[in-house]
mmCIF file of C-alpha atoms in Angstrom:
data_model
loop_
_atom_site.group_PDB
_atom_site.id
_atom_site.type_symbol
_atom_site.label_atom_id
_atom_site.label_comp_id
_atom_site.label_asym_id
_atom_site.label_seq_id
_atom_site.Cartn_x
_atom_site.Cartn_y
_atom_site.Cartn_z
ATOM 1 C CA UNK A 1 0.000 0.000 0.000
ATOM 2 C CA UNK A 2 2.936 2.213 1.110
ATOM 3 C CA UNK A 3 4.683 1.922 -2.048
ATOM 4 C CA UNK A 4 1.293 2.013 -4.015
ATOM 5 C CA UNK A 5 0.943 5.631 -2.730
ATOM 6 C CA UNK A 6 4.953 6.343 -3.441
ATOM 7 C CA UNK A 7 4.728 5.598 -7.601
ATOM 8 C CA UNK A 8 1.630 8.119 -6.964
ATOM 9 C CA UNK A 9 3.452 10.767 -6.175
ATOM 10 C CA UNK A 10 6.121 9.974 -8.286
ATOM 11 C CA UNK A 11 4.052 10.103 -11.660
ATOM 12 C CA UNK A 12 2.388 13.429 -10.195
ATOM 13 C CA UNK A 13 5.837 14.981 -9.557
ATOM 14 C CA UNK A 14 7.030 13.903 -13.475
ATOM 15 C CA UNK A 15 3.506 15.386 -14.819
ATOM 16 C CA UNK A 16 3.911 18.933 -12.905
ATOM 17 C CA UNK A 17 7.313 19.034 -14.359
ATOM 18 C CA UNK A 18 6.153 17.659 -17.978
ATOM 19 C CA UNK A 19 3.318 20.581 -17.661
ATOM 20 C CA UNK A 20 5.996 23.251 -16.577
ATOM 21 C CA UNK A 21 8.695 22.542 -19.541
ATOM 22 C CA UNK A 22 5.737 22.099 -22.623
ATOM 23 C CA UNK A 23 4.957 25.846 -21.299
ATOM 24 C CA UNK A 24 7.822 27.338 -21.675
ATOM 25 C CA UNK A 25 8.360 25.805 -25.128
ATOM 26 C CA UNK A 26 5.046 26.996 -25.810
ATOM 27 C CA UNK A 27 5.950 30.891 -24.544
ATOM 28 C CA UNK A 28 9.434 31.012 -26.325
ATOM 29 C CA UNK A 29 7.858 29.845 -29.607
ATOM 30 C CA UNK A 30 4.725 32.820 -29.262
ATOM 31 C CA UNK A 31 7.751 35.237 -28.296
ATOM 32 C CA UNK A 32 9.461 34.149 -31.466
ATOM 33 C CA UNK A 33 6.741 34.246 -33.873
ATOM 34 C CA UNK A 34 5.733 37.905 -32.386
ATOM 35 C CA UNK A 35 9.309 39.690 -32.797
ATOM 36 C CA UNK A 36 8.924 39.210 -36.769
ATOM 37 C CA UNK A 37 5.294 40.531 -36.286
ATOM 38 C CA UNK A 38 6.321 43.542 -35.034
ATOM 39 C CA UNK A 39 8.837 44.061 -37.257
ATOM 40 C CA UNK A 40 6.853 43.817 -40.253
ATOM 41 C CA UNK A 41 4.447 46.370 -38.632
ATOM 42 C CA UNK A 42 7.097 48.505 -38.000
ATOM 43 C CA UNK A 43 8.365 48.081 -41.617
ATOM 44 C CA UNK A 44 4.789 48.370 -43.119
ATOM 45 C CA UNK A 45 4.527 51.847 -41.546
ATOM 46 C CA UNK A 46 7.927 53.506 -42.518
ATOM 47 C CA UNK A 47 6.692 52.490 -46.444
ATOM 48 C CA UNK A 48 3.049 54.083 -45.670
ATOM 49 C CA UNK A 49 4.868 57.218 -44.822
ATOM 50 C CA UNK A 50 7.466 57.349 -47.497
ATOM 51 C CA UNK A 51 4.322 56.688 -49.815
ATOM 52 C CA UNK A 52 2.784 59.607 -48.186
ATOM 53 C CA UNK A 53 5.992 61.633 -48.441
ATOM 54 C CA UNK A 54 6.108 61.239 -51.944
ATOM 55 C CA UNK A 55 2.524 60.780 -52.815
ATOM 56 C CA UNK A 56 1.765 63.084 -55.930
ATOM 57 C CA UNK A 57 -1.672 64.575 -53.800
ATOM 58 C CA UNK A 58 1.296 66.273 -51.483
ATOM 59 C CA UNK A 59 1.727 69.462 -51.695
ATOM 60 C CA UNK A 60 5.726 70.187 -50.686
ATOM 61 C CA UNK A 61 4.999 73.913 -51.847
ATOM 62 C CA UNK A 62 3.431 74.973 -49.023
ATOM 63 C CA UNK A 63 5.108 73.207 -46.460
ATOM 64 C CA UNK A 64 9.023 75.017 -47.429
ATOM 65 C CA UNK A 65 11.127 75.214 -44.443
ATOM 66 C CA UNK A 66 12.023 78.379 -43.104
ATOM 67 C CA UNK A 67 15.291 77.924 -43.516
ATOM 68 C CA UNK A 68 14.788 76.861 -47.351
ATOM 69 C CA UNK A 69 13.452 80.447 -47.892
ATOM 70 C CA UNK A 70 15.341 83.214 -49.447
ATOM 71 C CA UNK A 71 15.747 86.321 -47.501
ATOM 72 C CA UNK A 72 15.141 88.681 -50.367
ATOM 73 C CA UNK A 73 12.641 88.808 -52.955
ATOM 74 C CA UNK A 74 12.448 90.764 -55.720
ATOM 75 C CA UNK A 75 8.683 92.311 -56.770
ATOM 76 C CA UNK A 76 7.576 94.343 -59.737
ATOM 77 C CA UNK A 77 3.854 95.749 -59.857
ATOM 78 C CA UNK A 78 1.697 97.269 -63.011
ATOM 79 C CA UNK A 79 -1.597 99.308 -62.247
ATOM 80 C CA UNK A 80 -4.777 101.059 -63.713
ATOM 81 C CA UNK A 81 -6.597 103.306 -61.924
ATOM 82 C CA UNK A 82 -9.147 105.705 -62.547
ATOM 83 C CA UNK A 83 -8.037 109.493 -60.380
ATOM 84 C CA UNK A 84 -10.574 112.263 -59.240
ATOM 85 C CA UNK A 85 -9.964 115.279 -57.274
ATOM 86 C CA UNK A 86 -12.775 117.952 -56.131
ATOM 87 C CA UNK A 87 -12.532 120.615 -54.040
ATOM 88 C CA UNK A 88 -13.912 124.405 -54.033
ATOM 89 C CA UNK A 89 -11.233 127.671 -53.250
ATOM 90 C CA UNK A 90 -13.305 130.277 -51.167
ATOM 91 C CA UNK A 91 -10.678 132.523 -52.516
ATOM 92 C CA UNK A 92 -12.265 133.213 -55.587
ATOM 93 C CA UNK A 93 -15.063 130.756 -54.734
ATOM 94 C CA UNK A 94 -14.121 128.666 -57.706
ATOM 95 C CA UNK A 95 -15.726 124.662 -57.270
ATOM 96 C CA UNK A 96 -14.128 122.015 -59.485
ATOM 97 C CA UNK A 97 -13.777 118.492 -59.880
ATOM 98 C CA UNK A 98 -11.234 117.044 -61.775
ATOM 99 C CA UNK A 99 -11.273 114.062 -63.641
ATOM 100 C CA UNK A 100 -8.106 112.260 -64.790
ATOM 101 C CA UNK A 101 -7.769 109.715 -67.966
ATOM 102 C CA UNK A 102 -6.784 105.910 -67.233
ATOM 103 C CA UNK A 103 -3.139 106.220 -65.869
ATOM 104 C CA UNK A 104 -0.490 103.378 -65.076
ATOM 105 C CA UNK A 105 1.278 103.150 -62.294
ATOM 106 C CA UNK A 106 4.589 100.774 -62.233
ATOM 107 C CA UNK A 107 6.386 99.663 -58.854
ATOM 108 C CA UNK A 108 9.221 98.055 -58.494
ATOM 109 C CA UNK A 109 10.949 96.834 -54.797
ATOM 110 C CA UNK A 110 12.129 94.660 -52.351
ATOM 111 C CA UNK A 111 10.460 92.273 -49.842
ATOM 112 C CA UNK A 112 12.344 90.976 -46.606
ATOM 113 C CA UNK A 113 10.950 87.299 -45.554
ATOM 114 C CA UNK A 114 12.691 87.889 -41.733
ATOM 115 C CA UNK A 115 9.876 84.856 -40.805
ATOM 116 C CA UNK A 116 7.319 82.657 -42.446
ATOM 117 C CA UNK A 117 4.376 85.228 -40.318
ATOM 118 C CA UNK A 118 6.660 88.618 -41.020
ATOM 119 C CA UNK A 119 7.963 90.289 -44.369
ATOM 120 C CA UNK A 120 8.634 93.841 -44.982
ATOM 121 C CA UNK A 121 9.150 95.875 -48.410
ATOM 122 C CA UNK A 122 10.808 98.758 -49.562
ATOM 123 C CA UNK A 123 9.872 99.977 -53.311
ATOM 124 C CA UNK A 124 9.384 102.948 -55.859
ATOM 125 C CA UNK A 125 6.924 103.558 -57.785
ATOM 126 C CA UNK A 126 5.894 105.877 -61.051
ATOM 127 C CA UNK A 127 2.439 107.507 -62.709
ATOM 128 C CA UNK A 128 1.661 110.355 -64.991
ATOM 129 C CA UNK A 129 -2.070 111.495 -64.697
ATOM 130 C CA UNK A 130 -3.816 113.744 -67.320
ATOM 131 C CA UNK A 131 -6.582 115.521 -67.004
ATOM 132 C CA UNK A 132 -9.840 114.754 -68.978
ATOM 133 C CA UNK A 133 -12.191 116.745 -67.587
ATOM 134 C CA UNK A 134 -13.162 119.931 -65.730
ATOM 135 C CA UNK A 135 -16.882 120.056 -64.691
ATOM 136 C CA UNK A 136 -16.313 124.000 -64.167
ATOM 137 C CA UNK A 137 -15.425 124.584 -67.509
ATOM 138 C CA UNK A 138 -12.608 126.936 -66.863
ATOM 139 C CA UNK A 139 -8.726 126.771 -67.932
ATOM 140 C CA UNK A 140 -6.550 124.302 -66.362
ATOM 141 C CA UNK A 141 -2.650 124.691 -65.943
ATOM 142 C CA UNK A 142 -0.627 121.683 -66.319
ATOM 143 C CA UNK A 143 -2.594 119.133 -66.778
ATOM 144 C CA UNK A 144 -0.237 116.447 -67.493
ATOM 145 C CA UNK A 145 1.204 115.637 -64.149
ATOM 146 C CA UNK A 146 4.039 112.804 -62.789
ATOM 147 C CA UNK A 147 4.186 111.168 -59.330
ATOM 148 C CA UNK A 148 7.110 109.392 -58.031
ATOM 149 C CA UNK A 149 6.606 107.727 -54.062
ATOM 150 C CA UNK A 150 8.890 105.792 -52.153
ATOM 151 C CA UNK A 151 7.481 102.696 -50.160
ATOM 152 C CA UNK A 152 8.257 100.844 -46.591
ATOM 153 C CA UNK A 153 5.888 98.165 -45.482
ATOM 154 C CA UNK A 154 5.198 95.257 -43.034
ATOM 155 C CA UNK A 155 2.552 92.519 -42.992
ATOM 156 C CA UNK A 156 2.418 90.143 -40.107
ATOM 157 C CA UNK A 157 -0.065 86.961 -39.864
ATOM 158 C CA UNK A 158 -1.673 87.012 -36.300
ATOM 159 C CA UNK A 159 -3.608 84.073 -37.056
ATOM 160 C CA UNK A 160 -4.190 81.498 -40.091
ATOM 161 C CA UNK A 161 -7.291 83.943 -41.416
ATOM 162 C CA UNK A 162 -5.731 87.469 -40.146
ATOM 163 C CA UNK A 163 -2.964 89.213 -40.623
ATOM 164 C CA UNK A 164 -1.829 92.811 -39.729
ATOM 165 C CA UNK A 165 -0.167 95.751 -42.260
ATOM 166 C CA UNK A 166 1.265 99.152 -41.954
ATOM 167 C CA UNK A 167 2.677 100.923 -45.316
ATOM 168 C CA UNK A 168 4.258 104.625 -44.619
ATOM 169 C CA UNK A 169 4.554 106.564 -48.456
ATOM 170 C CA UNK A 170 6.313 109.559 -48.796
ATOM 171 C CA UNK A 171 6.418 111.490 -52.292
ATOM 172 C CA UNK A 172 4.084 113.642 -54.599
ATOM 173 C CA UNK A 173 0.010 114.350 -54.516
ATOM 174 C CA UNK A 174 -1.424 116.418 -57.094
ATOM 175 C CA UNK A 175 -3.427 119.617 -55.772
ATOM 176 C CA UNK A 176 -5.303 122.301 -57.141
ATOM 177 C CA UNK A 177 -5.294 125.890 -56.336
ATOM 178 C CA UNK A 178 -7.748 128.902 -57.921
ATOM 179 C CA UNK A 179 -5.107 131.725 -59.897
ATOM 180 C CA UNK A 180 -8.301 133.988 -60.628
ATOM 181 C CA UNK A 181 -12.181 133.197 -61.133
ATOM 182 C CA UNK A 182 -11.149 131.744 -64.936
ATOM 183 C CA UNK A 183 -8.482 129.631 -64.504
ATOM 184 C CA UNK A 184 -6.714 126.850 -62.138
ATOM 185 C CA UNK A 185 -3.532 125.303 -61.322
ATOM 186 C CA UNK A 186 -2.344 121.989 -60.745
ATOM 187 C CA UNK A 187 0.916 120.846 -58.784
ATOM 188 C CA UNK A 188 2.549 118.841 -56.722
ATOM 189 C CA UNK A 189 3.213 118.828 -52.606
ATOM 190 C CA UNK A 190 5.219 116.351 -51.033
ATOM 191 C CA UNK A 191 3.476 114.295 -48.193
ATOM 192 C CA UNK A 192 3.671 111.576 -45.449
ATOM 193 C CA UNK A 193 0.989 109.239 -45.843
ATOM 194 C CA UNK A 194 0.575 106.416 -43.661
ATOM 195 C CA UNK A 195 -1.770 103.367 -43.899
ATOM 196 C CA UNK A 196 -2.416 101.248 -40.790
ATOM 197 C CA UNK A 197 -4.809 98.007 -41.570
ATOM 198 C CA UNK A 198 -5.736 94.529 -41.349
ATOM 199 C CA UNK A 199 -6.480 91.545 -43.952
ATOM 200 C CA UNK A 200 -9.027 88.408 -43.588
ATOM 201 C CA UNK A 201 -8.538 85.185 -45.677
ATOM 202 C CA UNK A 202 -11.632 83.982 -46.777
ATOM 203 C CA UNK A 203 -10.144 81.094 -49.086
ATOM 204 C CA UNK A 204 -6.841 78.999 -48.800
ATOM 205 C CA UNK A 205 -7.037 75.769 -50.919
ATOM 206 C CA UNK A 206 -3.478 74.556 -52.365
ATOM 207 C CA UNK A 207 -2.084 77.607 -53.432
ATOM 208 C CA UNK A 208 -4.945 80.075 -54.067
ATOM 209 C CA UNK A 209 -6.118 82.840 -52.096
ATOM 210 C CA UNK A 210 -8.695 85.416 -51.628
ATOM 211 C CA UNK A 211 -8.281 88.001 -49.306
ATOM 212 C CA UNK A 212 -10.070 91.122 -48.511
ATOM 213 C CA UNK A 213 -8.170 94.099 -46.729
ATOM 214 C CA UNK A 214 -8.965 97.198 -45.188
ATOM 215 C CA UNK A 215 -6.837 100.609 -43.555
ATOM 216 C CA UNK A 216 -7.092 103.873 -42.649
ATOM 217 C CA UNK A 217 -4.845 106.154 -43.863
ATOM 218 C CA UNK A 218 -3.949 109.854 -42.423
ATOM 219 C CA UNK A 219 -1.302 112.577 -43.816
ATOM 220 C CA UNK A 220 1.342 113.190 -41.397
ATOM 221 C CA UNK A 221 0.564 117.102 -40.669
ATOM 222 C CA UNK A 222 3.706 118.992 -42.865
ATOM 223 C CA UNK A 223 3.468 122.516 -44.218
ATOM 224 C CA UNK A 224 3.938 124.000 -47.314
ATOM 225 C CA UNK A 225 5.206 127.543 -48.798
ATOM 226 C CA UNK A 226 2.036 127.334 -50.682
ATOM 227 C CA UNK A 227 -0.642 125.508 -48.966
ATOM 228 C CA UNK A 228 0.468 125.597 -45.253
ATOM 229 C CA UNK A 229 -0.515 123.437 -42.618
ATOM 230 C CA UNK A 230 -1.365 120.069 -44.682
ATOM 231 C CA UNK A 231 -2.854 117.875 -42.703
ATOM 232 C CA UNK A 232 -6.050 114.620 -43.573
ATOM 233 C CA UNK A 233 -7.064 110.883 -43.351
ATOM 234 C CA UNK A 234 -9.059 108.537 -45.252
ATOM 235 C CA UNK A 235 -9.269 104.612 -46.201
ATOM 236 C CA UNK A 236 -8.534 102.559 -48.503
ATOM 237 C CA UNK A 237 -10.519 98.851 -49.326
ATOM 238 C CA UNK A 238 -9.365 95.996 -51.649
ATOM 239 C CA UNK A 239 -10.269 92.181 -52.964
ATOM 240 C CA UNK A 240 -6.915 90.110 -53.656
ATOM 241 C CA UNK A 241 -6.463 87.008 -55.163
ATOM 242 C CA UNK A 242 -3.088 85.502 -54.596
ATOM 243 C CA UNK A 243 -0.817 82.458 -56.294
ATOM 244 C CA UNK A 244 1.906 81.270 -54.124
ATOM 245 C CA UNK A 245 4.529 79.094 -55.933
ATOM 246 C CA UNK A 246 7.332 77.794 -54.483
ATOM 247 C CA UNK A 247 9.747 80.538 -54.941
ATOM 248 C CA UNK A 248 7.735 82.913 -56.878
ATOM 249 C CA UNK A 249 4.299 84.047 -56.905
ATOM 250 C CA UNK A 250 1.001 86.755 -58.330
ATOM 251 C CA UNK A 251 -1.499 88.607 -57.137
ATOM 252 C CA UNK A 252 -4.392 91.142 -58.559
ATOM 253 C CA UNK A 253 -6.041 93.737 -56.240
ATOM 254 C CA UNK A 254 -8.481 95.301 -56.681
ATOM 255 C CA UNK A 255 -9.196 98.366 -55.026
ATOM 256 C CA UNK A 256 -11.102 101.538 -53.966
ATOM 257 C CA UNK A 257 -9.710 104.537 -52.253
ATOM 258 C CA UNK A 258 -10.635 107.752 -50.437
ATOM 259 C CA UNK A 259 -8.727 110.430 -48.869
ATOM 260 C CA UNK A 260 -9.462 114.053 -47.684
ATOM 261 C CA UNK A 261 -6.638 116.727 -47.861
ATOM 262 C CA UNK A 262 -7.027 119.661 -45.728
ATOM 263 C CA UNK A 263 -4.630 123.010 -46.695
ATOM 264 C CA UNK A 264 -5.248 126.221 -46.116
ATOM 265 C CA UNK A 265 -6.289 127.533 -49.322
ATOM 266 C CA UNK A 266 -8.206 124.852 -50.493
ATOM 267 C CA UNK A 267 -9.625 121.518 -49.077
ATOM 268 C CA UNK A 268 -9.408 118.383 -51.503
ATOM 269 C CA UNK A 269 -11.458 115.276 -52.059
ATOM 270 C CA UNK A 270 -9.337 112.200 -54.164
ATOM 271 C CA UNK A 271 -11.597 108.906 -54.976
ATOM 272 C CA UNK A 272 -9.722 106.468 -56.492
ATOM 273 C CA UNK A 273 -10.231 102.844 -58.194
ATOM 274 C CA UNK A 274 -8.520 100.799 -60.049
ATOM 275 C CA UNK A 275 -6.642 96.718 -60.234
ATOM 276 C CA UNK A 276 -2.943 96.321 -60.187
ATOM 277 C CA UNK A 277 -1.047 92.951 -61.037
ATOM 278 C CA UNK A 278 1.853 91.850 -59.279
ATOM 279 C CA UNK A 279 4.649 89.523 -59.624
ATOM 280 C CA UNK A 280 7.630 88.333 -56.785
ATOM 281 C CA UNK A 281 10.548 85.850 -57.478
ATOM 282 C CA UNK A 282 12.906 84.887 -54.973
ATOM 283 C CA UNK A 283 15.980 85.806 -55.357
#
């Protein structure tokens, strides 16, 4: 009986220890077969993403690295515009409003990408303006007249949809002063005009834009041998549509502007309207 109970124990013993060694067989042979799972998964995901890196439906344009961006860029703009000025002289009580034919304008300048959210831009720009019409009727002096202006601006993006800009222009407005109850002349001041505004983006898809921007704009108070204290404000609207390449890019504005001069012979009115096209390469 004794040794009945002994080969008990014994074949208990071998079948614990028969249980114990077919389980660790059975855990080093899961472990194996998992390490090559997870390296194919591993493996499968570094192709998706190289796929996705160089999946045509990527668009590398607008994801260029800061550092991949040229500091300087080189812009030249062309514009139309359509020039009015009225305004009465209680000198000789004399109330005209001048018309002026299509002009062109022509920029030229430099922008300054200091940060993907921040550029500035210094430029030059040229226009004659003709008269066309006088609704008073009487002589008019000169009335083929040219503007040159010098430029400095900055534009900063606050957000994805907003962005801030100030532009400061200094150079030559035409005015118009009474010489006698018959007979008017037109000339040129110099002023400081400077433009403080703000831009929404309605529309960003691939490289496409619309934009619609808005500023006020006030004449640094100067004086003049002729026309004294000079002093004014006004605003200006526009609609943009914008192409960014990778290193180059267009836009067209279109815009509408009004501004009120105040001198002391004479205060002025100027409505303006007109598109200009412009083109920027990196350099």
């Amino acid at each position: 009986m004794f040794n009945r109970e002994i080969r008990y124990i014994k074949s208990l013993i071998l079948l614990i220890i028969s249980f114990y060694l077919s389980s660790n067989l059975h855990a080093e042979e899961m472990s194996s077969t998992a390490a090559p799972i997870e390296t194919e998964e591993i493996e499968s995901k570094l192709e998706i993403n190289n796929e996705n890196e160089n999946s045509p439906n990527s668009n590398p344009e607008k994801e260029i690295k800061e550092e991949d961006k040229s500091f300087h860029s080189f812009y030249l703009d062309g514009e139309f515009r359509y020039f009015s000025i009225s305004g009465t002289d209680p000198l000789y009580n004399v109330s005209q409003k001048l018309t002026f034919k299509a002009a062109s304008l022509e920029e030229v300048g430099l922008i300054q990408n200091w940060h993907r959210d921040f550029k500035s831009y210094l430029g030059v720009n040229y226009s004659i303006l003709q008269v066309s019409n006088s609704n008073a009727g009487i002589a008019i002096n000169n009335t083929v007249n040219r503007e040159i202006n010098f430029v400095a601006g900055a534009k900063y993006h606050l957000l994805s949809f907003l962005y801030l800009q100030a532009e400061y222009n200094y150079g030559g407005i035409l005015v118009f002063r009474a010489l006698n109850v018959q007979s008017v002349k037109i000339e040129s001041i110099l002023i400081s005009k400077l433009n403080m505004g703000s831009g929404v983006t309605f529309l960003n898809y691939s490289s496409f834009g619309l934009h619609a921007e808005g500023a006020y704009a006030i004449i640094i108070p100067n004086n003049d041998s002729n026309y004294g204290n000079i002093g004014g404000n006004g605003f200006e609207t526009a609609l943009l549509l914008t192409y960014q390449g990778k290193d180059w890019g267009i836009k067209s504005k279109f815009y509408y502007n009004l501004l009120n001069l105040n001198t002391r012979p004479i205060n002025l009115k100027y409505q303006e309207y007109g598109v200009r096209l412009g083109f920027y390469i990196d350099l």
